[in-house]
Each structure stands twice: as structure tokens, then as C-alpha cells.
XYZ file of C-alpha atoms in Angstrom:
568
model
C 107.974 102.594 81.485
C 108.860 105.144 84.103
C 112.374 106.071 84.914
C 113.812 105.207 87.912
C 116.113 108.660 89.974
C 114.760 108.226 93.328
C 118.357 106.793 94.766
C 120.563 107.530 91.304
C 123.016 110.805 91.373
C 121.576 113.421 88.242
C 122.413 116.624 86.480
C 120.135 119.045 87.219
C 118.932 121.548 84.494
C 116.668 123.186 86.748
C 117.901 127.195 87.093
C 117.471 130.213 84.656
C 116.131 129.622 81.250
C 115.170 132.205 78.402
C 111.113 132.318 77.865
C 109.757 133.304 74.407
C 105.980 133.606 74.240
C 104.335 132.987 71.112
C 100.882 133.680 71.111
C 100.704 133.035 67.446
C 102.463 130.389 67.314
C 104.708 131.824 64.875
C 107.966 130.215 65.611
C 107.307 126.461 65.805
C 108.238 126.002 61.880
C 111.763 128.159 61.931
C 113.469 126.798 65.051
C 115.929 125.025 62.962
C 115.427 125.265 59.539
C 118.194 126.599 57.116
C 117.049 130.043 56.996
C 116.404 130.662 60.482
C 119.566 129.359 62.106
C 121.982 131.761 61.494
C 119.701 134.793 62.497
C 119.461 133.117 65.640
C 123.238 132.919 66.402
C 123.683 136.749 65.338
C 122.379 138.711 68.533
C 122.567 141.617 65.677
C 120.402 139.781 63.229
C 116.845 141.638 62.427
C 115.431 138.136 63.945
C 112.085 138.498 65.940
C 113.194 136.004 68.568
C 116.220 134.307 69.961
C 117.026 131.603 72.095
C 119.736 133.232 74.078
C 117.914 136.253 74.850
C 114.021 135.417 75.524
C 112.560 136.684 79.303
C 114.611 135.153 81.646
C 112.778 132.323 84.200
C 113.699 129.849 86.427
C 112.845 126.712 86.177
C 111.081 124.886 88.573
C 108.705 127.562 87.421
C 105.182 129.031 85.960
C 105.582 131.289 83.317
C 102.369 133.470 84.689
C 103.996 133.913 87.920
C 106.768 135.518 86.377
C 106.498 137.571 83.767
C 104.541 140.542 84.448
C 101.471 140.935 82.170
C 101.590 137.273 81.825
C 99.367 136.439 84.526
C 96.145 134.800 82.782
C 98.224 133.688 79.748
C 97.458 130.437 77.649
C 99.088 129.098 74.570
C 102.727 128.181 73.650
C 105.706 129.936 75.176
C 109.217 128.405 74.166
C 112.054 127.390 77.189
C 115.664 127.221 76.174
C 118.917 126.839 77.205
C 122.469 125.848 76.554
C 124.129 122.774 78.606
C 127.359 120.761 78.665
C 127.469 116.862 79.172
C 129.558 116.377 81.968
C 129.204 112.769 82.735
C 130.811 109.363 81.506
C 127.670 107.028 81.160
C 126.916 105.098 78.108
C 123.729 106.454 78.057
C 121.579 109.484 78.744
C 118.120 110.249 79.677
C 116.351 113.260 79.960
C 113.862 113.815 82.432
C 110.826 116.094 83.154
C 109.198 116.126 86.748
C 106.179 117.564 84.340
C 105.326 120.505 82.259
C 101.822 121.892 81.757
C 100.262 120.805 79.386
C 102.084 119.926 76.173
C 105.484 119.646 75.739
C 107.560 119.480 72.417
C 111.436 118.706 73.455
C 114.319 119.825 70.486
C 117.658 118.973 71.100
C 120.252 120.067 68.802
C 117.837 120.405 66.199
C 116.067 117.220 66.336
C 112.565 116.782 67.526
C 112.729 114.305 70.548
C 109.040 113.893 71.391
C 105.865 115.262 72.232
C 104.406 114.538 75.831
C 100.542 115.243 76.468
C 99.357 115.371 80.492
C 100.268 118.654 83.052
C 101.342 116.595 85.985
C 103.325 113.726 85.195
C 106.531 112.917 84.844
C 108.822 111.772 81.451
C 111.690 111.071 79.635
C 113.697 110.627 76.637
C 116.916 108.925 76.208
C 119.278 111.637 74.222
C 122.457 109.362 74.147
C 122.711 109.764 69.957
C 121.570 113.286 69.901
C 123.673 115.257 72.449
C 127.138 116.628 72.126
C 130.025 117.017 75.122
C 129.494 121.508 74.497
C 127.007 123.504 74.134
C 124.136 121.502 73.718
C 120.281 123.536 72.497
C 117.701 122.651 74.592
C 114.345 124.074 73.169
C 111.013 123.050 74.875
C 107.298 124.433 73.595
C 105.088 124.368 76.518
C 101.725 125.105 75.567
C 99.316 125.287 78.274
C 95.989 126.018 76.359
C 93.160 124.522 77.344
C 91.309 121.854 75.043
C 87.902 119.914 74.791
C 89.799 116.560 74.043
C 92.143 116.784 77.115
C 92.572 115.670 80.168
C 91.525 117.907 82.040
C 88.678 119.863 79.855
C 87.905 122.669 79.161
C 86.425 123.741 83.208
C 88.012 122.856 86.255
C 88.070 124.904 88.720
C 91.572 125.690 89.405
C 94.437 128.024 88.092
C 95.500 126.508 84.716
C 99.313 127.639 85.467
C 101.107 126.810 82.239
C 105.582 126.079 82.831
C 107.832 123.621 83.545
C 107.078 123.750 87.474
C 108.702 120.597 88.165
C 112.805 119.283 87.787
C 114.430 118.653 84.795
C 117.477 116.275 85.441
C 120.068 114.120 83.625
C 120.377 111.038 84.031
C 123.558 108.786 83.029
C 123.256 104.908 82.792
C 124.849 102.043 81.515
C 124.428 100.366 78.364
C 121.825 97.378 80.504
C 120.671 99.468 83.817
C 117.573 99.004 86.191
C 114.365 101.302 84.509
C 112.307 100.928 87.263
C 111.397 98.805 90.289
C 108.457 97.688 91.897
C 107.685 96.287 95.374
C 104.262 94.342 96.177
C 103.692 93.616 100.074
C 101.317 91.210 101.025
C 100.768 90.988 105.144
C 98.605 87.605 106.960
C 101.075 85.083 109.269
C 104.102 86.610 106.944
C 105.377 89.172 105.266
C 105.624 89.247 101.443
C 107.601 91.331 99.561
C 107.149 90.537 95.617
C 109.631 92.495 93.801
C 109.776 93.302 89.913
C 112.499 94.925 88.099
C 112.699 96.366 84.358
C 115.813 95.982 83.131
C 116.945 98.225 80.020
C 119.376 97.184 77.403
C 120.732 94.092 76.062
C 121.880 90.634 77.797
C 120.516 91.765 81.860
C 122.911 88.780 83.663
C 121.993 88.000 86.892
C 119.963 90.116 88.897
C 119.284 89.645 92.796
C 117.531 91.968 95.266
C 117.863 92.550 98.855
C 116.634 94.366 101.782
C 120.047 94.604 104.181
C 117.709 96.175 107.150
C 116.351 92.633 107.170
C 119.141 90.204 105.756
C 116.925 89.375 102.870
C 118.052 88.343 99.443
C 116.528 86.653 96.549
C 117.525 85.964 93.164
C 115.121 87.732 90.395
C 114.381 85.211 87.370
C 113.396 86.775 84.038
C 109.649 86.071 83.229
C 109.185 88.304 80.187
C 110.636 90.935 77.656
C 109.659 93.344 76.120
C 111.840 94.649 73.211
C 115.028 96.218 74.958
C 113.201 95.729 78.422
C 113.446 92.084 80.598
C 110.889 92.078 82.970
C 112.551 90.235 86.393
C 110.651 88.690 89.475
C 111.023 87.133 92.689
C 109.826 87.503 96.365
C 111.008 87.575 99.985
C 108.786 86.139 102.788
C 109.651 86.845 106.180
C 108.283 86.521 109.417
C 105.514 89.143 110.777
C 107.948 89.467 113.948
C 110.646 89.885 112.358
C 109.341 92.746 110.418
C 107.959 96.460 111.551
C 105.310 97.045 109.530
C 104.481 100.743 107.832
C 101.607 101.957 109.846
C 100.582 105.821 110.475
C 101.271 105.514 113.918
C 104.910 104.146 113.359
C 106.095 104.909 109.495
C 109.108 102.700 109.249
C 110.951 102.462 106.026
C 113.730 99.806 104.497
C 116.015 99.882 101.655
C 115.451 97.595 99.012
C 118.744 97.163 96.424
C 117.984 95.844 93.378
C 121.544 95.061 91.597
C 122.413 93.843 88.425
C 126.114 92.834 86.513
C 126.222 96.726 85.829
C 123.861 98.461 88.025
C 122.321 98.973 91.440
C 119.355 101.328 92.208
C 117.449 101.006 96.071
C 113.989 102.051 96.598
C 113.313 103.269 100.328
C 109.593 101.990 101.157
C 107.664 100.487 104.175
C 106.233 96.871 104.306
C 101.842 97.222 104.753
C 99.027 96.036 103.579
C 95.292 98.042 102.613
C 92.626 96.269 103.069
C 88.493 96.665 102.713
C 86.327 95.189 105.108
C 82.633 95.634 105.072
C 82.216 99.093 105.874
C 85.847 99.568 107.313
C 89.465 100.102 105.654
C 92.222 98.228 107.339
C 95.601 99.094 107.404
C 97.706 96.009 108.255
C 94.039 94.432 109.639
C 93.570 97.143 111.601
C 90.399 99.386 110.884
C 91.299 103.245 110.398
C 90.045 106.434 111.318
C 90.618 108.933 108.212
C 91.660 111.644 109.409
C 92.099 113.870 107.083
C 91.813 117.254 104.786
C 92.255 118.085 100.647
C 94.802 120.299 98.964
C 95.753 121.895 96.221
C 99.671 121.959 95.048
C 100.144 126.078 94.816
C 101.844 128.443 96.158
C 101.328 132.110 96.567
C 103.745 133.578 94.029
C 105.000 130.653 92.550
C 101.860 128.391 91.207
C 102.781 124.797 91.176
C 106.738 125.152 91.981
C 107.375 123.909 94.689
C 109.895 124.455 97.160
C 111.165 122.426 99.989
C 109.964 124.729 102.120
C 106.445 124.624 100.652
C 106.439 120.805 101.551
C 107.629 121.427 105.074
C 105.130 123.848 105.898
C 102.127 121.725 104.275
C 103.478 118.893 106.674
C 103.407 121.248 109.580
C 99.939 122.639 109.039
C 98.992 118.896 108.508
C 100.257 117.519 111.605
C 98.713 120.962 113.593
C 95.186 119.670 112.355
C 96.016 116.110 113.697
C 95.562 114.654 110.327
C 96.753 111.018 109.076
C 95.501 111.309 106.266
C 95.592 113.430 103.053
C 94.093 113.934 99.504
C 96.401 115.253 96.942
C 93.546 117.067 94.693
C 92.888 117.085 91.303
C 95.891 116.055 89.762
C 99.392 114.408 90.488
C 100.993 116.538 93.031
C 105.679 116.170 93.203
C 107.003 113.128 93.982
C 108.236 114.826 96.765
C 104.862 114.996 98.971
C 104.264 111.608 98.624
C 107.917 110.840 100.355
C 107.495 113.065 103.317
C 104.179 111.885 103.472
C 105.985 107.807 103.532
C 108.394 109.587 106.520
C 105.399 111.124 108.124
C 103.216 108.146 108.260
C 100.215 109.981 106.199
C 98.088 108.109 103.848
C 97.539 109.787 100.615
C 94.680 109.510 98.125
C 96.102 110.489 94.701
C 94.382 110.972 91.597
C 94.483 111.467 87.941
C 92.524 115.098 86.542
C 89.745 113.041 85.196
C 87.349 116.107 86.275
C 84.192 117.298 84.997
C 82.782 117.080 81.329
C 85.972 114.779 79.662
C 85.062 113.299 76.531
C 84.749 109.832 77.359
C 84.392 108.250 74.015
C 87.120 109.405 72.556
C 89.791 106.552 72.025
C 92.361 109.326 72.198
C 91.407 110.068 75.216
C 90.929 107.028 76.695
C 94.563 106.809 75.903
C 95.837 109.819 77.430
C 93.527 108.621 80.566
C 95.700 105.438 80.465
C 98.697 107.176 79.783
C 98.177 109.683 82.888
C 97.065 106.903 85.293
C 100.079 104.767 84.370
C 102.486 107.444 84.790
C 101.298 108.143 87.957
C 100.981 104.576 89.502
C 104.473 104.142 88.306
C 106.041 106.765 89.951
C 104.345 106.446 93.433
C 103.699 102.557 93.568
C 106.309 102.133 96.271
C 105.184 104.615 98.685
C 103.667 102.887 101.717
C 101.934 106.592 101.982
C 99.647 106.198 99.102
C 96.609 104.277 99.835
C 94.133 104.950 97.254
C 94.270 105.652 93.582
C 91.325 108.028 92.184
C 90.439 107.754 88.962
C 88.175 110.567 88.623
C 86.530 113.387 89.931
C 82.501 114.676 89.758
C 81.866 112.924 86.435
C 77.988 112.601 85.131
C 76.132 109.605 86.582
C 73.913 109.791 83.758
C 76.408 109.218 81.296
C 76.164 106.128 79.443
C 79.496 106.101 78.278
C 81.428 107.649 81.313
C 79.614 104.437 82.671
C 81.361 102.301 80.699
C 84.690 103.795 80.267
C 85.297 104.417 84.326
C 84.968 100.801 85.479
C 87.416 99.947 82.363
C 89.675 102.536 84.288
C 89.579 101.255 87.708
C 90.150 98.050 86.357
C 93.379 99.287 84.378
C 94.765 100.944 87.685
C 94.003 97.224 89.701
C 95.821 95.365 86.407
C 98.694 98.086 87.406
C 98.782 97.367 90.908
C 96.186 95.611 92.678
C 98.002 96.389 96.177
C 95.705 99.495 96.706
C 92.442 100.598 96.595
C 90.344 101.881 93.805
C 88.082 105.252 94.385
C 86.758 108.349 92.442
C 84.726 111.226 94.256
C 81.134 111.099 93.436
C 77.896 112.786 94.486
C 74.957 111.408 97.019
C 71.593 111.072 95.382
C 68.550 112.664 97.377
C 65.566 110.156 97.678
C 62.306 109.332 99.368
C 64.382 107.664 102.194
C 67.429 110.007 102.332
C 70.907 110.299 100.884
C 72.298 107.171 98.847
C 74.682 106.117 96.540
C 72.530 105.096 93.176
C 76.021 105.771 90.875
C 76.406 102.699 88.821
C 80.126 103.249 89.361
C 80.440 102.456 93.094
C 79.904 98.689 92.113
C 83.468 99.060 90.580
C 84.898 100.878 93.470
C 86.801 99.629 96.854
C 86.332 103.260 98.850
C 83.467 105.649 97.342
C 84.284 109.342 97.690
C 81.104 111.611 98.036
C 81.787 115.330 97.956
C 79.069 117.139 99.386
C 78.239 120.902 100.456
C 75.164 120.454 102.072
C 74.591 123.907 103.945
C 76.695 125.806 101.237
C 74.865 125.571 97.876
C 72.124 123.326 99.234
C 70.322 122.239 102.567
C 71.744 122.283 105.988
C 75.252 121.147 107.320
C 73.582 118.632 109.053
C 71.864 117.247 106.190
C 74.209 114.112 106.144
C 72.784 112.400 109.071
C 69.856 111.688 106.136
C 72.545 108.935 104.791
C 70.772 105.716 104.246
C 73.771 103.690 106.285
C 75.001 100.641 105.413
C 77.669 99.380 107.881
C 78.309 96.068 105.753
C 80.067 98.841 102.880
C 81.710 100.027 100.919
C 83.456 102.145 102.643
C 82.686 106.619 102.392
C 84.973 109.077 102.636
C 83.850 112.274 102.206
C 86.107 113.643 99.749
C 84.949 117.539 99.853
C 83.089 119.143 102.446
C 83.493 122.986 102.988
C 82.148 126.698 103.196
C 83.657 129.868 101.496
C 85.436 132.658 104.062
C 87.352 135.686 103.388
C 90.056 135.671 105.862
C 89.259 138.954 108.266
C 85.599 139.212 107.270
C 83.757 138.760 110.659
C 80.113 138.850 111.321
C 77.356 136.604 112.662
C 77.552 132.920 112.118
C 74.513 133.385 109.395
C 76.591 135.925 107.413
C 77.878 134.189 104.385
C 81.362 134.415 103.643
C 82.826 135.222 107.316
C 85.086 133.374 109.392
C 82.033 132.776 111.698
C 79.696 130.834 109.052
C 82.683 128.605 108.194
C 83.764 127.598 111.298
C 79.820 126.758 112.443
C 79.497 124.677 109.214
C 82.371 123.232 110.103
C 81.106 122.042 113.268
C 77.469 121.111 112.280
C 78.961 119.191 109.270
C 81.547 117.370 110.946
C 79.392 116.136 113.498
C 76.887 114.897 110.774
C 79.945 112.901 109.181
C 80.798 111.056 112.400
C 77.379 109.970 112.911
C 77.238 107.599 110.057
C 78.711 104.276 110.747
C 78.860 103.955 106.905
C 81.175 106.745 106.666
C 84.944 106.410 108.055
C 86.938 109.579 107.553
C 86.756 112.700 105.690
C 88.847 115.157 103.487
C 87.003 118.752 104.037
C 87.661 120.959 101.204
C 90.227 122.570 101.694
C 93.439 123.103 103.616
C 93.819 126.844 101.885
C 92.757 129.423 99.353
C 93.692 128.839 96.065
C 93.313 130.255 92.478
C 90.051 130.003 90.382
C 89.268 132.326 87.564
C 85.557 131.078 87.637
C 85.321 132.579 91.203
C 85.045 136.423 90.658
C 82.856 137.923 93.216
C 83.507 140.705 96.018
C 84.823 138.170 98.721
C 86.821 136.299 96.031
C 88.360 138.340 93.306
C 90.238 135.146 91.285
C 90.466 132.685 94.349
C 88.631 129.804 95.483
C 87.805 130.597 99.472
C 87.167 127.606 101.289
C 90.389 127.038 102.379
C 90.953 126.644 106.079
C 93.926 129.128 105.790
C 94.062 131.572 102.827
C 97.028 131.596 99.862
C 99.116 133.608 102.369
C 98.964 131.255 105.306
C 96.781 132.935 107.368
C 94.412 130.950 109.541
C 90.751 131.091 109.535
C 88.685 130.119 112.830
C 87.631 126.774 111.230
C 91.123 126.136 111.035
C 90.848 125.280 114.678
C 87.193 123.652 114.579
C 88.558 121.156 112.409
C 91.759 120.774 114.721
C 89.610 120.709 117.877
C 87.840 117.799 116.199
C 90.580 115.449 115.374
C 92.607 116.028 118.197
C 90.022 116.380 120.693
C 87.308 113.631 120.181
């Protein structure tokens, strides 16, 4: 079960931490064994490593990104470093934002666990391991690619290998709130079901509130769960008395959730997603989806983050008029989807279920579960996110993958069955046009199609072909786009100029409006980003169909695809 930080105070361990790559995995066995430990505290010891004097890094972080000669490196490098418990909890967690892709956590010598999955987050309580001084923190982060992961083998992104998100500390009591979750159903009233997890022994009474309303119920246990006591109970108000969460109008309340010896409050906005023949409601209102993919990067930094980053994304987005974005291929911070709850923009999130995974692997169906749950936990009180992916141009023709996927989309529902379900698929070329023939849409609320008709095949204008359906499901068209070095100009036929993206972009947008069947679109992409499968002259490592390129820099179709959302 997920641990709860959003409103608790933490101990950040983020800041400068030694890096010792080990390619051949060499030091794994001798961390703490008899022999080893003593060379390790003697900086004058003939040892081949030390964790006090590795490469320094700081941590939010990718290791490529900062260690020179580093820069296409897979495999295990080891993190360290020293700490002091400063707090007066009975208890204390551990917590990754996420680390990419395996992590093995030591502390003090003992192993802690093992966490598979690049982009989500996790814990570890360390209450009987940890000491007040000095405490060894040693984390193997080994980013190598591998056939039974999740991602594969191929994606086509930058496989930046770190801990690029937070590490915190977390003190509790003994019995303390895990993790909350609020449910909203909308119709004559307002519904707000809320769940709590509470940790530890004997959880006492329990009530929640939302003060911004003068709403209080008591929550009644309704199952446990070893050391966790699952807790319900709702609040139904009237629709006038309550301002929903809507795009145009993002408002957010506080809802406390307090037990005998804790308190947490999750900020969130009261709405309701909804499908209706062809159309997806927000609050019963059918919505345009405005809207455009990224990547989380950063020129310099890979996958860390900074405030700043964030900010700037948000800026770009509301310069393009969008309401609407997907966070592609994988979990992007916690922190996008909370701007994006302040900002009113509706998120599709997803899980890197992307190109040739082995399906019939239990293990991974596991990790697939594991990855998904993580996720929906984390983000399954932002009003922001409105659809869940659960995977990414998979094979149609795969018999298992056709079996597996609907068990997914029904695992995400059993989860939380408050949003909607999609994956991005592919359109099917027949006698009477474009279709959708994947056996998976019957399992889907929203059916992502990406399609680059007039890039790799066909005209930009090839959509209008669609065989429409107006009664549904809903399409959005997930990925839409045309390579562009920023600066190269030429002729709107020249491939790879500013010119020839921003006329696709025009010829293909006005395709995608022209099908009833279709109600928004996230065009691929809102800037450059790295790809070591794209080498060629005009790309050289980077993946060019972004709209701005990894410096910031707009391209002309930057304003095409302004000039049609803001200008219809």
C-alpha cells in the first residue's frame, strides 16, 4: 500500500551522494561482509571502492547526466551516504519518489528490499534497523535493460538510469494513516466516498472532514488486512452547495482524515468522468481535448526534475491553449499531476507497458500489476487525472497480449473505477477506410489511436478515411506528428524542416476535427527528446518531433498547433 507525504512534514535525503559504478558487478557480495568492512572505513586501505569517496552526484539525479564518459551507461552503479535520525516518531519510513530500474536498499548492513519498476514510487519502514548517528545508506541502481521487464528491451526513449526522484523520511506513530482515498460521484448530489488505511495496531476512532464545506463523517472499519484496517464512509452534499473541479474552474478542498494519533489531509477537487456514446463528459458536460504528449526530460538533467522544469511545461502548455495533457510512456513526478489539479488540466497517465513485453510471463504480469497499482495509488486523488493507460502500441495479433490486457484494464477499474480505462492503439486500413478491428477496444472506455499518416505512410489528411461512428467509443488521437530540426528551413515538401512540420500539422489537424468519432488529440510531441534508435543527420541521438526542441526553442508548428486551439 502506498505511503501517504503529500500533507506530512519529511526529512529529505535528496543532496550529494557518492556514485560507484560497477560494470562488473563486482561489489554486490563485499558490501558488508567481515572482510570487506574495515577496508572500507580506512580511506588508506588498498580497497578498490569506498562508500565515502565514490563520484560525487546529487540526488534528484541521472547518473549519465553527470559523470562524464557516463553518458550511454547501463548496469549497476552504487549510491551512498551517511545520515543522522533527527526526529522523535515511533516509526520510520523510507521513501523513494523512484529509481530506474532496480533498486537494492542496505541500511546499516542489512538488506531492506529489492524494488523492480523505473517510475514509481516506494518505501520501507527502517524503524528496527536505523541508529540516532551515522547511519549507511547504500542503494544499487541498476538500470540495464531486460527482455522480462517492464519496459523491454526497445522503447524509444533515453533509458536514463539514477535516483531522479526524492528520497525522504518519514516519521509516524506507532497506528498512523498509510494512505487515503477519495471517490466522487456527481448526479442531483455530490458524493464523496472516502477510504482510509490505517497502519499499526488498535486504529480507535477515525472521522474525516472537509472544513471548506462543514462536512464530517465518521469512518467505520470494514476490513483488515494484517497490521492495516481498511476504514470507510461517505459525505453527500448538495450540487449547490459544492464547486465542482472542472478545467474551466479547478477548485480544490481539503479533506482531513484524523485518527486517536494522527491526521493527514489530501487537497483534491470534487468531479465526475463520464463516457457517453461518442463523447467524454466531465461533470455531464461533453469535452473538447485539447491537448499535446510529453516526455519527462530535461536538457542536462534527464528525468530530474526541477520546479522550474514544471513551471515552464505549464507555461508552454497554457501558450498552446491546451486542457489537456498526456504524461507519456511512463509515470511522470507526483508533482505534474498537482499543478496540473491547480491548473485545471486533465491528464492521461500510463504505465510503460510499450512494445514487445512478454505477456505470458506470470512475473510479469506481476510487475504489470505492481506498476499499475503503484501508480493509481499515488495519483487517485487528483481531479487532474482522467484516464489511466494501460499500454502502449502492443501487437493486435497477439493471442496472449489479448488476453492479458483486458485482465489489466479490469485490475485498474477493480482499483478505481472513478476513471476511465484507455491504451494507445493503431487504426486498421480496410476496403472501407480506417477502423478499429483491435479486439482490445471492447475492453476500453476512450481508445487511443496513434497515427503518422503523412510521415511514414500516406497523406496527413488520410484520417478523414475514418469509418465514424458517433454512437462510440470515444478517439483520442494519442500521437500524431512530423520530425523537424529546429533552424532547418526549406520548402514545405522538404522532410525534416520547420516548413513540412508545421504543414502536416495543419493538414492533419484539420483531418482530426472532421471526424465526429474523434474528440481531442495529443500530437506527438511538445519537444525533442532523447532516442538512441534515432541516429541520422537531422537527429544525432534525439527524437525530433517535438514542437520545441530539448533546449526550448520553438518550431513554426509550435504556433500551427496554438493557432488551432486558440483560434477555432
Amino acid at each position: 500500500m502506498y505511503l501517504h507525504t503529500e500533507s506530512r512534514e519529511t526529512t529529505t535525503l535528496d543532496g550529494t551522494w557518492q556514485a560507484i559504478p560497477d560494470p562488473y558487478r563486482s561489489f554486490q557480495d563485499g558490501w558488508f561482509d567481515d572482510r570487506d568492512v574495515p577496508l572500507l572505513e580506512d580511506p588508506h586501505a588498498p580497497a578498490d571502492y569506498t562508500v565515502d569517496d565514490g563520484f560525487p552526484v546529487e540526488v534528484p539525479g541521472c547518473v549519465g547526466e553527470q559523470l562524464p564518459g557516463f553518458e550511454y551507461y547501463e548496469g549497476m552503479v552504487w549510491h551512498t551516504r551517511r545520515f543522522d535520525r533527527e526526529d522523535n516518531g515511533d516509526r520510520l519510513f523510507l521513501r523513494f519518489g523512484a529509481v530506474n530500474y532496480e533498486a537494492d536498499v542496505w541500511l546499516n548492513g542489512e538488506h531492506l528490499l529489492t524494488h523492480e519498476g523505473g517510475y514509481t514510487p516506494f518505501s520501507v519502514e527502517i524503524t528496527d534497523a536505523v541508529s540516532r548517528e551515522d547511519n549507511l545508506l547504500v542503494v544499487g541502481v541498476d538500470n540495464e535493460r531486460r527482455e522480462d521487464g517492464i519496459p523491454a528491451m526497445q522503447t524509444d526513449w533515453f533509458n536514463f538510469g539514477g535516483i531522479f526522484r526524492s528520497v525522504d523520511l518519514l516519521a509516524t506513530p506507532e497506528t498512523f494513516v498509510r494512505n487515503v482515498k477519495v471517490e466522487t460521484s456527481v448526479d442531483e448530489t455530490v458524493t464523496a466516498s472516502i477510504t482510509a488505511w490505517i497502519d499499526g495496531p488498535e486504529p480507535g476512532d477515525v472521522h474525516a472532514a472537509i472544513p471548506g464545506l462543514g462536512a464530517e463523517v465518521p469512518l467505520e472499519p470494514d476490513d483488515s488486512d494484517g497490521a492495516l484496517t481498511r476504514l470507510t464512509g461517505q459525505i453527500t452534499l448538495d450540487r449547490d452547495d459544492v464547486e465542482l473541479w472542472h478545467p474551466d474552474d479547478p477548485r480544490l478542498y481539503d479533506v482531513c482524515v484524523e485518527s486517536e494519533s494522527d491526521a493527514v489531509e489530501v487537497r483534491t477537487g470534487f468531479r465526475a468522468v463520464d463516457v457517453e456514446g461518442s463523447d467524454i463528459l466531465v461533470n455531464g458536460e461533453s469535452i473538447e481535448f485539447r491537448g499535446i504528449s510529453m516526455h519527462e526530460e530535461a536538457a542536462g538533467r534527464g528525468r530530474a526534475l526541477t520546479p522550474g522544469d514544471i513551471d515552464q511545461r505549464f507555461e508552454w502548455v497554457a501558450e498552446l491553449g491546451c486542457n489537456f495533457v498526456r504524461l507519456a510512456h511512463y509515470p511522470h513526478t507526483a508533482a505534474m499531476a498537482r499543478r496540473a489539479d491547480e491548473e485545471g488540466i486533465l491528464l492521461w497517465e500510463e504505465v510503460p507497458a510499450y512494445w514487445d513485453i512478454d505477456f505470458g510471463d506470470k512475473d510479469v504480469q506481476e510487475l504489470y500489476r505492481q506498476q499499475l497499482r503503484e501508480l493509481i495509488q499515488r495519483d487517485w486523488n487528483r481531479p487532474s487525472v482522467a484516464l489511466w493507460s494501460i499500454a502502449n502500441e502492443t501487437d493486435p495479433e497477439d493471442e496472449v497480449r489479448n488476453r492479458v490486457l483486458p485482465e489489466m484494464a479490469s485490475f485498474a477499474r477493480e482499483l478505481d473505477d472513478t476513471r476511465l480505462v484507455t491504451a494507445a492503439c493503431w487504426f486498421d486500413e480496410t476496403d472501407d477506410g480506417l477502423a478499429l478491428l483491435d479486439p482490445l477496444v471492447e475492453h476500453l472506455d476512450v481508445v487511443g489511436i496513434n497515427e503518422y499518416y503523412g510521415w511514414y505512410v500516406g497523406d496527413a489528411g488520410d484520417v478523414r478515411s475514418f469509418v465514424d461512428d458517433p454512437t462510440g467509443p470515444p478517439v483520442i488521437v494519442s500521437e500524431t506528428g512530423a520530425g523537424a530540426k529546429w533552424g532547418n528551413h526549406g520548402d514545405e515538401d522538404d522532410r525534416w524542416t520547420e516548413e513540412f512540420q508545421a504543414a502536416y500539422y495543419r493538414e492533419s489537424l484539420e483531418a482530426i476535427e472532421s471526424v465526429e468519432q474523434i474528440v481531442g488529440a495529443t500530437p506527438w510531441i511538445l519537444f525533442d527528446f532523447k532516442s538512441p534508435r534515432r541516429m541520422n543527420p537531422h537527429q544525432r541521438g534525439y527524437n525530433r518531433k517535438g514542437l520545441l526542441d530539448e533546449h526550448g526553442r520553438k518550431k513554426r508548428a509550435f504556433s500551427v498547433l496554438r493557432d488551432h486551439y486558440c483560434d477555432p
